[in-house]
Amino acid sequence: MIVAGIAVMVLFVFNQARKKSEPLVPLALFRDRNFSMSNIAISSMGAAMTALMVPAYFYLETVRGFSPTKAALIFAPMAIVTGLTAPLIGKFSNRMPPRVLPTVGFRSSPRRSSGSRCS
């Protein structure tokens, strides 16, 4: 499955590079160092959060004996807070230097995940 995903991604990039008139993702954007690095950082953060959540679901279901629904509801507040704060963060990001919000987010994420407890 991973190989298929990588193959589809390579085909997408190849298709976008050939499509000069109206590409979905203009590859020229990735020449900007800040844009490229921010995409790498956000992708890394997403992968890290996924890497934390999947084993946590397995732990809640197998060790703690939660149903799949109850295990998912344990993490529902995080999704709700993310959905509620996304518009606010979008407004703040227009007024602040581009490095401030990601730096605060990356620095606070390990503290949140290490200090959280499942009951």
PDB file of C-alpha atoms in Angstrom, residues 20-75:
ATOM      1  CA  LYS A  20       1.905  24.221 -17.609  1.00  0.00           C
ATOM      2  CA  SER A  21      -1.419  25.946 -18.335  1.00  0.00           C
ATOM      3  CA  GLU A  22      -3.271  25.446 -15.054  1.00  0.00           C
ATOM      4  CA  PRO A  23      -1.623  23.034 -12.609  1.00  0.00           C
ATOM      5  CA  LEU A  24      -3.363  22.090  -9.385  1.00  0.00           C
ATOM      6  CA  VAL A  25      -0.138  22.728  -7.466  1.00  0.00           C
ATOM      7  CA  PRO A  26       2.318  25.052  -9.224  1.00  0.00           C
ATOM      8  CA  LEU A  27       5.698  23.418  -8.614  1.00  0.00           C
ATOM      9  CA  ALA A  28       7.385  26.826  -8.812  1.00  0.00           C
ATOM     10  CA  LEU A  29       6.078  27.441  -5.282  1.00  0.00           C
ATOM     11  CA  PHE A  30       8.564  24.894  -3.972  1.00  0.00           C
ATOM     12  CA  ARG A  31      11.485  27.019  -5.165  1.00  0.00           C
ATOM     13  CA  ASP A  32      10.752  29.326  -2.244  1.00  0.00           C
ATOM     14  CA  ARG A  33      12.757  27.972   0.690  1.00  0.00           C
ATOM     15  CA  ASN A  34      10.282  29.123   3.350  1.00  0.00           C
ATOM     16  CA  PHE A  35       7.363  27.490   1.545  1.00  0.00           C
ATOM     17  CA  SER A  36       9.237  24.222   1.099  1.00  0.00           C
ATOM     18  CA  MET A  37      10.475  24.101   4.683  1.00  0.00           C
ATOM     19  CA  SER A  38       7.051  24.938   6.103  1.00  0.00           C
ATOM     20  CA  ASN A  39       5.497  22.121   4.050  1.00  0.00           C
ATOM     21  CA  ILE A  40       8.124  19.704   5.337  1.00  0.00           C
ATOM     22  CA  ALA A  41       7.523  20.864   8.912  1.00  0.00           C
ATOM     23  CA  ILE A  42       3.743  20.565   8.701  1.00  0.00           C
ATOM     24  CA  SER A  43       3.991  17.152   7.040  1.00  0.00           C
ATOM     25  CA  SER A  44       6.390  15.991   9.755  1.00  0.00           C
ATOM     26  CA  MET A  45       4.042  17.211  12.458  1.00  0.00           C
ATOM     27  CA  GLY A  46       1.121  15.408  10.840  1.00  0.00           C
ATOM     28  CA  ALA A  47       3.127  12.201  10.607  1.00  0.00           C
ATOM     29  CA  ALA A  48       4.205  12.537  14.233  1.00  0.00           C
ATOM     30  CA  MET A  49       0.647  13.084  15.436  1.00  0.00           C
ATOM     31  CA  THR A  50      -0.541  10.081  13.440  1.00  0.00           C
ATOM     32  CA  ALA A  51       2.319   8.029  14.833  1.00  0.00           C
ATOM     33  CA  LEU A  52       1.141   8.946  18.336  1.00  0.00           C
ATOM     34  CA  MET A  53      -2.575   8.431  17.794  1.00  0.00           C
ATOM     35  CA  VAL A  54      -2.637   5.002  16.147  1.00  0.00           C
ATOM     36  CA  PRO A  55      -0.801   3.174  18.964  1.00  0.00           C
ATOM     37  CA  ALA A  56      -2.877   5.082  21.509  1.00  0.00           C
ATOM     38  CA  TYR A  57      -6.076   3.756  19.929  1.00  0.00           C
ATOM     39  CA  PHE A  58      -4.671   0.228  20.009  1.00  0.00           C
ATOM     40  CA  TYR A  59      -3.677   0.680  23.658  1.00  0.00           C
ATOM     41  CA  LEU A  60      -7.116   1.926  24.648  1.00  0.00           C
ATOM     42  CA  GLU A  61      -8.851  -0.927  22.844  1.00  0.00           C
ATOM     43  CA  THR A  62      -6.618  -3.867  23.757  1.00  0.00           C
ATOM     44  CA  VAL A  63      -5.128  -2.982  27.140  1.00  0.00           C
ATOM     45  CA  ARG A  64      -7.857  -0.811  28.623  1.00  0.00           C
ATOM     46  CA  GLY A  65     -10.711  -2.740  26.977  1.00  0.00           C
ATOM     47  CA  PHE A  66     -12.446   0.289  25.452  1.00  0.00           C
ATOM     48  CA  SER A  67     -14.768  -0.144  22.511  1.00  0.00           C
ATOM     49  CA  PRO A  68     -13.583   1.443  19.244  1.00  0.00           C
ATOM     50  CA  THR A  69     -16.167   4.201  19.671  1.00  0.00           C
ATOM     51  CA  LYS A  70     -15.108   4.998  23.236  1.00  0.00           C
ATOM     52  CA  ALA A  71     -11.426   4.966  22.224  1.00  0.00           C
ATOM     53  CA  ALA A  72     -12.187   7.434  19.429  1.00  0.00           C
ATOM     54  CA  LEU A  73     -14.228   9.658  21.744  1.00  0.00           C
ATOM     55  CA  ILE A  74     -11.223   9.970  24.075  1.00  0.00           C
ATOM     56  CA  PHE A  75      -9.505  12.018  21.373  1.00  0.00           C
TER      57      PHE A  75
END
